[in-house]
Amino acid sequence: MEQRESGVVERKRRRRKCLLVFGVVLLLLLILALALGLTLGRSSGGIKNTFLERCQKFKDLNCQNVWDAFQQAYIDRDPCSIPGDAYEPFITALSLKLQCNRMMFWSKTKDLVHSFTQKQDCFVTVEDVPLGAILDGLTWCGKEGSKETFTTGCPGWSDCANNPVRSFWNQASAAFADAACGDVSAMLSGSIETPFSPGSVFESIEVRRLRSPKVKRMNVILVMEENAVTNCTNASLENLQKVLNAGISYGCKEVTEAQIHKCSSDPKIACGACW
Ligand SMILES: *[C@@H]1O[C@H](CO)[C@@H](O)[C@H](O)[C@H]1NC(C)=O
Ligand SMILES: *[C@@H]1O[C@H](CO)[C@@H](O)[C@H](O)[C@H]1NC(C)=O
């Protein structure tokens, strides 16, 4: 009798222990799932938040509509077959304004040109208008059979030609160049062998879209650093003149990096007086 009694107690105790372990494991799994869900949620929610925050800095934009137009370019599609024109509804929603005499193109001078355009209200690059500002530095893609935006596991710039990010920048650069008028500028680097660099967005897209008589002149600002290897006589810049639409005049100026920094930090220097 005593034996049986203690047997029952023992079994009850074991069952309770079993339940406890089961409960703890369940709780841990729940926490893990929650944490995973949160990080996943945050990574796709992250790009939408960034997008909307950047968009809302510009007045007159219906940012929810802009986001919807953006998403439909790549959502539920193979991330290696996004053509540039998939972004047309998004580009249209942002209605690029003509920026006569203020447009600044760049190649291999990204940080310098932006430190200049962001401090001096003289020139605008594609990254200074909503079209480029909203997506600068971001990565995104969709997947077939999913309604989500992914920010990791997306094809890189050169993994496949028609990836969502590359197709976007090609299309955006073309639209930006199409909106150019008057005198345009281009900040190129004197620290590389070939300042008019073959295959760059500037060389392969932007320069080729400029049309005379809407565009009158191309002013190249060749940035000379301590380690400059070339100058305005470089043959690649002769190629640039050949590619330019007939009727667009051309000029090139060598400007030191120090001079550009000086112009960025001195608001008294008038627009265009830096070179
Ligand atoms: C420009 O560079 C070439 C060689 O690349 C050199 O011969 C020439 O003197 C330079 N011109 C000026 C004005 O510095
Ligand atoms: C100048 O341009 C030519 C042709 O585009 C290039 O091959 C050359 O290496 C460039 N640079 C210098 C420093 O000569």
mmCIF file of C-alpha atoms and ligand atoms in Angstrom:
data_model
loop_
_atom_site.group_PDB
_atom_site.id
_atom_site.type_symbol
_atom_site.label_atom_id
_atom_site.label_comp_id
_atom_site.label_asym_id
_atom_site.label_seq_id
_atom_site.Cartn_x
_atom_site.Cartn_y
_atom_site.Cartn_z
ATOM 1 C CA MET A 1 0.000 0.000 0.000
ATOM 2 C CA GLU A 2 2.707 2.433 1.002
ATOM 3 C CA GLN A 3 4.741 1.286 -1.955
ATOM 4 C CA ARG A 4 1.880 1.931 -4.387
ATOM 5 C CA GLU A 5 1.131 5.293 -2.798
ATOM 6 C CA SER A 6 4.706 6.515 -3.210
ATOM 7 C CA GLY A 7 4.624 5.135 -6.787
ATOM 8 C CA VAL A 8 1.612 7.369 -7.587
ATOM 9 C CA VAL A 9 3.261 10.414 -5.986
ATOM 10 C CA GLU A 10 6.426 9.700 -7.950
ATOM 11 C CA ARG A 11 4.488 9.475 -11.230
ATOM 12 C CA LYS A 12 2.583 12.690 -10.437
ATOM 13 C CA ARG A 13 5.839 14.472 -9.680
ATOM 14 C CA ARG A 14 7.396 13.223 -12.917
ATOM 15 C CA ARG A 15 4.370 14.341 -14.920
ATOM 16 C CA ARG A 16 4.537 17.816 -13.329
ATOM 17 C CA LYS A 17 8.250 18.020 -14.151
ATOM 18 C CA CYS A 18 7.507 16.962 -17.691
ATOM 19 C CA LEU A 19 4.841 19.651 -18.038
ATOM 20 C CA LEU A 20 7.201 22.256 -16.633
ATOM 21 C CA VAL A 21 9.952 21.399 -19.130
ATOM 22 C CA PHE A 22 7.409 21.392 -21.929
ATOM 23 C CA GLY A 23 6.139 24.811 -20.820
ATOM 24 C CA VAL A 24 9.621 26.300 -20.668
ATOM 25 C CA VAL A 25 10.487 24.960 -24.140
ATOM 26 C CA LEU A 26 7.217 26.353 -25.494
ATOM 27 C CA LEU A 27 7.946 29.743 -23.943
ATOM 28 C CA LEU A 28 11.462 29.810 -25.406
ATOM 29 C CA LEU A 29 10.124 28.908 -28.847
ATOM 30 C CA LEU A 30 7.540 31.659 -28.561
ATOM 31 C CA ILE A 31 10.196 34.237 -27.633
ATOM 32 C CA LEU A 32 12.396 33.079 -30.496
ATOM 33 C CA ALA A 33 9.523 33.313 -33.007
ATOM 34 C CA LEU A 34 8.611 36.755 -31.725
ATOM 35 C CA ALA A 35 12.181 38.033 -31.985
ATOM 36 C CA LEU A 36 12.541 36.572 -35.483
ATOM 37 C CA GLY A 37 9.222 38.068 -36.572
ATOM 38 C CA LEU A 38 10.239 41.447 -35.212
ATOM 39 C CA THR A 39 13.599 41.519 -36.981
ATOM 40 C CA LEU A 40 12.065 40.321 -40.247
ATOM 41 C CA GLY A 41 9.267 42.830 -39.865
ATOM 42 C CA ARG A 42 11.731 45.570 -39.109
ATOM 43 C CA SER A 43 13.954 44.832 -42.111
ATOM 44 C CA SER A 44 11.107 45.145 -44.607
ATOM 45 C CA GLY A 45 9.308 47.839 -42.606
ATOM 46 C CA GLY A 46 12.666 49.627 -42.440
ATOM 47 C CA ILE A 47 12.893 50.527 -46.105
ATOM 48 C CA LYS A 48 9.287 51.737 -46.160
ATOM 49 C CA ASN A 49 9.904 53.935 -43.118
ATOM 50 C CA THR A 50 13.111 55.343 -44.594
ATOM 51 C CA PHE A 51 11.369 55.900 -47.918
ATOM 52 C CA LEU A 52 8.429 57.750 -46.348
ATOM 53 C CA GLU A 53 10.612 59.804 -44.006
ATOM 54 C CA ARG A 54 12.806 60.983 -46.880
ATOM 55 C CA CYS A 55 9.780 61.569 -49.122
ATOM 56 C CA GLN A 56 7.996 63.686 -46.520
ATOM 57 C CA LYS A 57 10.892 66.145 -46.450
ATOM 58 C CA PHE A 58 9.732 67.302 -49.870
ATOM 59 C CA LYS A 59 6.518 69.297 -50.020
ATOM 60 C CA ASP A 60 3.652 68.562 -52.409
ATOM 61 C CA LEU A 61 4.235 64.810 -52.596
ATOM 62 C CA ASN A 62 1.605 62.229 -51.738
ATOM 63 C CA CYS A 63 4.151 59.838 -50.278
ATOM 64 C CA GLN A 64 1.823 56.870 -49.849
ATOM 65 C CA ASN A 65 0.964 57.060 -53.574
ATOM 66 C CA VAL A 66 4.651 57.477 -54.402
ATOM 67 C CA TRP A 67 5.476 54.357 -52.338
ATOM 68 C CA ASP A 68 2.713 52.358 -54.084
ATOM 69 C CA ALA A 69 4.000 53.450 -57.516
ATOM 70 C CA PHE A 70 7.544 52.498 -56.490
ATOM 71 C CA GLN A 71 6.588 49.065 -55.177
ATOM 72 C CA GLN A 72 4.652 47.978 -58.223
ATOM 73 C CA ALA A 73 7.922 48.123 -60.238
ATOM 74 C CA TYR A 74 9.432 45.065 -58.513
ATOM 75 C CA ILE A 75 6.898 43.395 -56.166
ATOM 76 C CA ASP A 76 6.118 39.754 -56.947
ATOM 77 C CA ARG A 77 8.717 39.754 -59.774
ATOM 78 C CA ASP A 78 11.922 37.880 -60.460
ATOM 79 C CA PRO A 79 14.604 40.312 -59.140
ATOM 80 C CA CYS A 80 16.788 39.701 -62.193
ATOM 81 C CA SER A 81 14.192 40.745 -64.757
ATOM 82 C CA ILE A 82 13.121 44.236 -63.766
ATOM 83 C CA PRO A 83 13.277 46.501 -66.827
ATOM 84 C CA GLY A 84 14.001 50.207 -66.316
ATOM 85 C CA ASP A 85 10.606 51.285 -67.587
ATOM 86 C CA ALA A 86 8.933 49.415 -64.723
ATOM 87 C CA TYR A 87 9.820 52.549 -62.739
ATOM 88 C CA GLU A 88 7.999 54.949 -65.080
ATOM 89 C CA PRO A 89 4.869 55.265 -62.858
ATOM 90 C CA PHE A 90 7.150 56.051 -59.893
ATOM 91 C CA ILE A 91 9.171 58.611 -61.877
ATOM 92 C CA THR A 92 5.953 60.193 -63.159
ATOM 93 C CA ALA A 93 4.576 60.399 -59.606
ATOM 94 C CA LEU A 94 7.618 62.474 -58.648
ATOM 95 C CA SER A 95 7.265 64.897 -61.619
ATOM 96 C CA LEU A 96 10.834 66.115 -62.218
ATOM 97 C CA LYS A 97 11.036 69.856 -62.700
ATOM 98 C CA LEU A 98 13.291 71.416 -65.315
ATOM 99 C CA GLN A 99 16.339 72.846 -63.605
ATOM 100 C CA CYS A 100 17.898 75.210 -66.109
ATOM 101 C CA ASN A 101 21.588 76.019 -65.549
ATOM 102 C CA ARG A 102 21.587 74.172 -62.217
ATOM 103 C CA MET A 103 22.019 70.553 -63.137
ATOM 104 C CA MET A 104 25.133 68.825 -61.926
ATOM 105 C CA PHE A 105 26.204 65.402 -63.147
ATOM 106 C CA TRP A 106 29.073 63.513 -61.558
ATOM 107 C CA SER A 107 31.247 60.470 -62.008
ATOM 108 C CA LYS A 108 33.610 59.050 -59.374
ATOM 109 C CA THR A 109 33.197 62.185 -57.220
ATOM 110 C CA LYS A 110 30.054 61.253 -55.283
ATOM 111 C CA ASP A 111 31.016 62.373 -51.771
ATOM 112 C CA LEU A 112 32.699 65.593 -52.858
ATOM 113 C CA VAL A 113 29.929 66.696 -55.195
ATOM 114 C CA HIS A 114 27.271 66.109 -52.545
ATOM 115 C CA SER A 115 29.208 67.902 -49.826
ATOM 116 C CA PHE A 116 29.167 70.837 -52.257
ATOM 117 C CA THR A 117 25.561 70.708 -53.538
ATOM 118 C CA GLN A 118 24.156 70.162 -50.054
ATOM 119 C CA LYS A 119 25.887 73.202 -48.574
ATOM 120 C CA GLN A 120 25.565 75.596 -51.512
ATOM 121 C CA ASP A 121 22.174 76.098 -53.096
ATOM 122 C CA CYS A 122 23.653 76.432 -56.587
ATOM 123 C CA PHE A 123 23.567 73.067 -58.257
ATOM 124 C CA VAL A 124 21.414 69.960 -58.012
ATOM 125 C CA THR A 125 22.449 66.373 -58.600
ATOM 126 C CA VAL A 126 19.939 63.572 -59.111
ATOM 127 C CA GLU A 127 20.453 62.689 -55.426
ATOM 128 C CA ASP A 128 19.278 66.181 -54.434
ATOM 129 C CA VAL A 129 15.849 65.861 -56.051
ATOM 130 C CA PRO A 130 13.147 63.498 -54.669
ATOM 131 C CA LEU A 131 13.777 60.916 -57.408
ATOM 132 C CA GLY A 132 17.317 60.194 -56.222
ATOM 133 C CA ALA A 133 17.182 61.480 -52.644
ATOM 134 C CA ILE A 134 14.532 58.977 -51.544
ATOM 135 C CA LEU A 135 16.459 55.900 -52.710
ATOM 136 C CA ASP A 136 20.103 56.969 -52.402
ATOM 137 C CA GLY A 137 22.133 54.199 -50.773
ATOM 138 C CA LEU A 138 19.206 51.782 -50.437
ATOM 139 C CA THR A 139 18.900 48.195 -51.666
ATOM 140 C CA TRP A 140 15.592 46.521 -52.410
ATOM 141 C CA CYS A 141 14.001 43.691 -54.355
ATOM 142 C CA GLY A 142 10.906 41.537 -54.535
ATOM 143 C CA LYS A 143 10.412 37.811 -55.069
ATOM 144 C CA GLU A 144 8.007 35.911 -57.249
ATOM 145 C CA GLY A 145 5.006 34.808 -55.218
ATOM 146 C CA SER A 146 5.546 37.371 -52.463
ATOM 147 C CA LYS A 147 4.028 40.778 -51.792
ATOM 148 C CA GLU A 148 6.996 41.841 -49.677
ATOM 149 C CA THR A 149 9.943 44.159 -50.169
ATOM 150 C CA PHE A 150 13.245 42.554 -49.250
ATOM 151 C CA THR A 151 16.414 44.429 -48.359
ATOM 152 C CA THR A 152 18.758 41.466 -47.992
ATOM 153 C CA GLY A 153 19.486 38.615 -50.368
ATOM 154 C CA CYS A 154 18.918 40.913 -53.365
ATOM 155 C CA PRO A 155 21.100 40.616 -56.511
ATOM 156 C CA GLY A 156 24.092 42.984 -56.456
ATOM 157 C CA TRP A 157 24.854 45.711 -59.012
ATOM 158 C CA SER A 158 26.668 43.344 -61.364
ATOM 159 C CA ASP A 159 25.011 39.995 -60.502
ATOM 160 C CA CYS A 160 22.482 40.514 -63.279
ATOM 161 C CA ALA A 161 21.919 43.561 -65.478
ATOM 162 C CA ASN A 162 18.188 43.934 -64.878
ATOM 163 C CA ASN A 163 18.243 43.988 -61.085
ATOM 164 C CA PRO A 164 15.832 46.384 -59.320
ATOM 165 C CA VAL A 165 18.475 48.823 -58.042
ATOM 166 C CA ARG A 166 20.542 49.102 -61.203
ATOM 167 C CA SER A 167 17.511 49.386 -63.484
ATOM 168 C CA PHE A 168 16.165 52.114 -61.246
ATOM 169 C CA TRP A 169 19.350 54.217 -61.343
ATOM 170 C CA ASN A 170 19.666 53.822 -65.095
ATOM 171 C CA GLN A 171 16.080 54.956 -65.613
ATOM 172 C CA ALA A 172 16.341 57.766 -63.036
ATOM 173 C CA SER A 173 19.583 59.073 -64.555
ATOM 174 C CA ALA A 174 18.019 59.072 -68.016
ATOM 175 C CA ALA A 175 14.975 60.977 -66.717
ATOM 176 C CA PHE A 176 17.223 63.460 -64.911
ATOM 177 C CA ALA A 177 19.285 64.082 -68.061
ATOM 178 C CA ASP A 178 16.089 64.476 -70.106
ATOM 179 C CA ALA A 179 15.029 67.272 -67.734
ATOM 180 C CA ALA A 180 18.293 69.211 -68.243
ATOM 181 C CA CYS A 181 18.310 72.608 -69.904
ATOM 182 C CA GLY A 182 20.639 75.554 -70.407
ATOM 183 C CA ASP A 183 24.178 75.090 -69.144
ATOM 184 C CA VAL A 184 24.874 71.807 -67.381
ATOM 185 C CA SER A 185 27.884 70.868 -65.253
ATOM 186 C CA ALA A 186 29.704 67.640 -64.574
ATOM 187 C CA MET A 187 32.145 67.034 -61.737
ATOM 188 C CA LEU A 188 34.683 64.435 -62.827
ATOM 189 C CA SER A 189 37.781 63.076 -61.122
ATOM 190 C CA GLY A 190 41.315 63.967 -62.162
ATOM 191 C CA SER A 191 42.624 61.186 -59.929
ATOM 192 C CA ILE A 192 41.776 58.379 -62.332
ATOM 193 C CA GLU A 193 43.342 57.531 -65.695
ATOM 194 C CA THR A 194 40.110 58.074 -67.613
ATOM 195 C CA PRO A 195 37.890 60.843 -66.183
ATOM 196 C CA PHE A 196 35.186 60.255 -68.833
ATOM 197 C CA SER A 197 34.955 56.691 -67.658
ATOM 198 C CA PRO A 198 33.551 54.109 -70.128
ATOM 199 C CA GLY A 199 30.596 52.208 -68.708
ATOM 200 C CA SER A 200 29.814 54.821 -66.033
ATOM 201 C CA VAL A 201 26.220 56.056 -65.837
ATOM 202 C CA PHE A 202 27.475 59.493 -66.886
ATOM 203 C CA GLU A 203 29.264 58.141 -69.968
ATOM 204 C CA SER A 204 26.773 55.489 -71.040
ATOM 205 C CA ILE A 205 23.484 57.257 -70.278
ATOM 206 C CA GLU A 206 23.474 60.867 -69.151
ATOM 207 C CA VAL A 207 25.753 62.545 -71.692
ATOM 208 C CA ARG A 208 23.979 60.777 -74.536
ATOM 209 C CA ARG A 209 20.523 62.067 -73.523
ATOM 210 C CA LEU A 210 21.378 65.790 -73.533
ATOM 211 C CA ARG A 211 19.688 67.521 -76.458
ATOM 212 C CA SER A 212 20.511 70.746 -78.279
ATOM 213 C CA PRO A 213 19.092 73.431 -78.351
ATOM 214 C CA LYS A 214 17.472 72.758 -74.949
ATOM 215 C CA VAL A 215 20.937 72.145 -73.504
ATOM 216 C CA LYS A 216 23.441 74.806 -74.528
ATOM 217 C CA ARG A 217 26.688 73.953 -72.832
ATOM 218 C CA MET A 218 28.534 71.251 -70.867
ATOM 219 C CA ASN A 219 30.974 72.537 -68.252
ATOM 220 C CA VAL A 220 33.315 69.877 -66.927
ATOM 221 C CA ILE A 221 34.823 70.541 -63.508
ATOM 222 C CA LEU A 222 37.824 68.270 -63.259
ATOM 223 C CA VAL A 223 38.712 67.787 -59.596
ATOM 224 C CA MET A 224 42.444 67.899 -59.017
ATOM 225 C CA GLU A 225 43.584 66.222 -55.814
ATOM 226 C CA GLU A 226 47.175 65.866 -54.620
ATOM 227 C CA ASN A 227 47.301 62.542 -56.427
ATOM 228 C CA ALA A 228 45.875 63.842 -59.740
ATOM 229 C CA VAL A 229 47.071 61.793 -62.717
ATOM 230 C CA THR A 230 45.449 63.643 -65.577
ATOM 231 C CA ASN A 231 44.085 67.022 -66.719
ATOM 232 C CA CYS A 232 41.638 68.653 -69.121
ATOM 233 C CA THR A 233 43.746 67.596 -72.131
ATOM 234 C CA ASN A 234 43.053 63.903 -71.512
ATOM 235 C CA ALA A 235 41.828 62.094 -74.605
ATOM 236 C CA SER A 236 38.758 60.675 -72.863
ATOM 237 C CA LEU A 237 37.465 64.237 -72.572
ATOM 238 C CA GLU A 238 37.796 64.593 -76.328
ATOM 239 C CA ASN A 239 35.563 61.540 -76.563
ATOM 240 C CA LEU A 240 33.068 63.325 -74.343
ATOM 241 C CA GLN A 241 32.910 66.215 -76.814
ATOM 242 C CA LYS A 242 32.374 63.783 -79.680
ATOM 243 C CA VAL A 243 29.504 62.051 -77.872
ATOM 244 C CA LEU A 244 27.782 65.356 -77.056
ATOM 245 C CA ASN A 245 24.870 66.259 -79.302
ATOM 246 C CA ALA A 246 26.012 68.697 -82.029
ATOM 247 C CA GLY A 247 25.276 72.267 -80.969
ATOM 248 C CA ILE A 248 26.139 71.791 -77.303
ATOM 249 C CA SER A 249 29.306 73.746 -76.526
ATOM 250 C CA TYR A 250 31.928 72.436 -74.144
ATOM 251 C CA GLY A 251 34.363 73.682 -71.530
ATOM 252 C CA CYS A 252 36.665 72.042 -68.983
ATOM 253 C CA LYS A 253 38.210 73.555 -65.860
ATOM 254 C CA GLU A 254 40.706 72.020 -63.469
ATOM 255 C CA VAL A 255 39.683 72.886 -59.910
ATOM 256 C CA THR A 256 41.495 71.736 -56.779
ATOM 257 C CA GLU A 257 39.592 69.756 -54.200
ATOM 258 C CA ALA A 258 40.633 72.347 -51.596
ATOM 259 C CA GLN A 259 38.977 75.074 -53.648
ATOM 260 C CA ILE A 260 35.716 73.103 -53.771
ATOM 261 C CA HIS A 261 35.804 72.589 -49.997
ATOM 262 C CA LYS A 262 36.411 76.317 -49.605
ATOM 263 C CA CYS A 263 33.365 77.125 -51.744
ATOM 264 C CA SER A 264 31.222 74.655 -49.770
ATOM 265 C CA SER A 265 32.038 76.316 -46.478
ATOM 266 C CA ASP A 266 31.804 79.953 -47.591
ATOM 267 C CA PRO A 267 28.201 81.026 -48.300
ATOM 268 C CA LYS A 268 29.441 84.404 -49.610
ATOM 269 C CA ILE A 269 30.929 82.827 -52.733
ATOM 270 C CA ALA A 270 28.306 83.343 -55.428
ATOM 271 C CA CYS A 271 26.904 80.453 -57.404
ATOM 272 C CA GLY A 272 29.225 79.579 -60.239
ATOM 273 C CA ALA A 273 32.010 81.803 -58.887
ATOM 274 C CA CYS A 274 33.845 78.800 -57.482
ATOM 275 C CA TRP A 275 35.398 78.058 -60.870
HETATM 276 C C1 LIG B 1 48.338 67.724 -68.955
HETATM 277 O O1 LIG B 1 48.835 66.402 -68.894
HETATM 278 C C2 LIG B 1 49.729 66.079 -69.928
HETATM 279 C C3 LIG B 1 50.115 64.612 -69.776
HETATM 280 O O2 LIG B 1 49.045 63.837 -69.398
HETATM 281 C C4 LIG B 1 50.955 66.993 -69.876
HETATM 282 O O3 LIG B 1 51.824 66.711 -70.938
HETATM 283 C C5 LIG B 1 50.512 68.431 -69.914
HETATM 284 O O4 LIG B 1 51.614 69.285 -69.741
HETATM 285 C C6 LIG B 1 49.472 68.724 -68.879
HETATM 286 N N1 LIG B 1 48.968 70.078 -69.066
HETATM 287 C C7 LIG B 1 48.846 70.956 -68.097
HETATM 288 C C8 LIG B 1 48.304 72.286 -68.481
HETATM 289 O O5 LIG B 1 49.110 70.700 -66.945
HETATM 290 C C1 LIG B 2 43.561 59.750 -70.960
HETATM 291 O O1 LIG B 2 42.599 59.206 -71.882
HETATM 292 C C2 LIG B 2 42.964 58.068 -72.581
HETATM 293 C C3 LIG B 2 41.867 57.653 -73.578
HETATM 294 O O2 LIG B 2 40.582 57.745 -73.116
HETATM 295 C C4 LIG B 2 43.422 56.962 -71.663
HETATM 296 O O3 LIG B 2 43.695 55.768 -72.297
HETATM 297 C C5 LIG B 2 44.580 57.494 -70.843
HETATM 298 O O4 LIG B 2 45.129 56.510 -70.040
HETATM 299 C C6 LIG B 2 44.107 58.688 -70.053
HETATM 300 N N1 LIG B 2 44.963 59.113 -68.966
HETATM 301 C C7 LIG B 2 46.199 59.587 -68.989
HETATM 302 C C8 LIG B 2 46.799 59.932 -67.684
HETATM 303 O O5 LIG B 2 46.863 59.727 -70.012
#
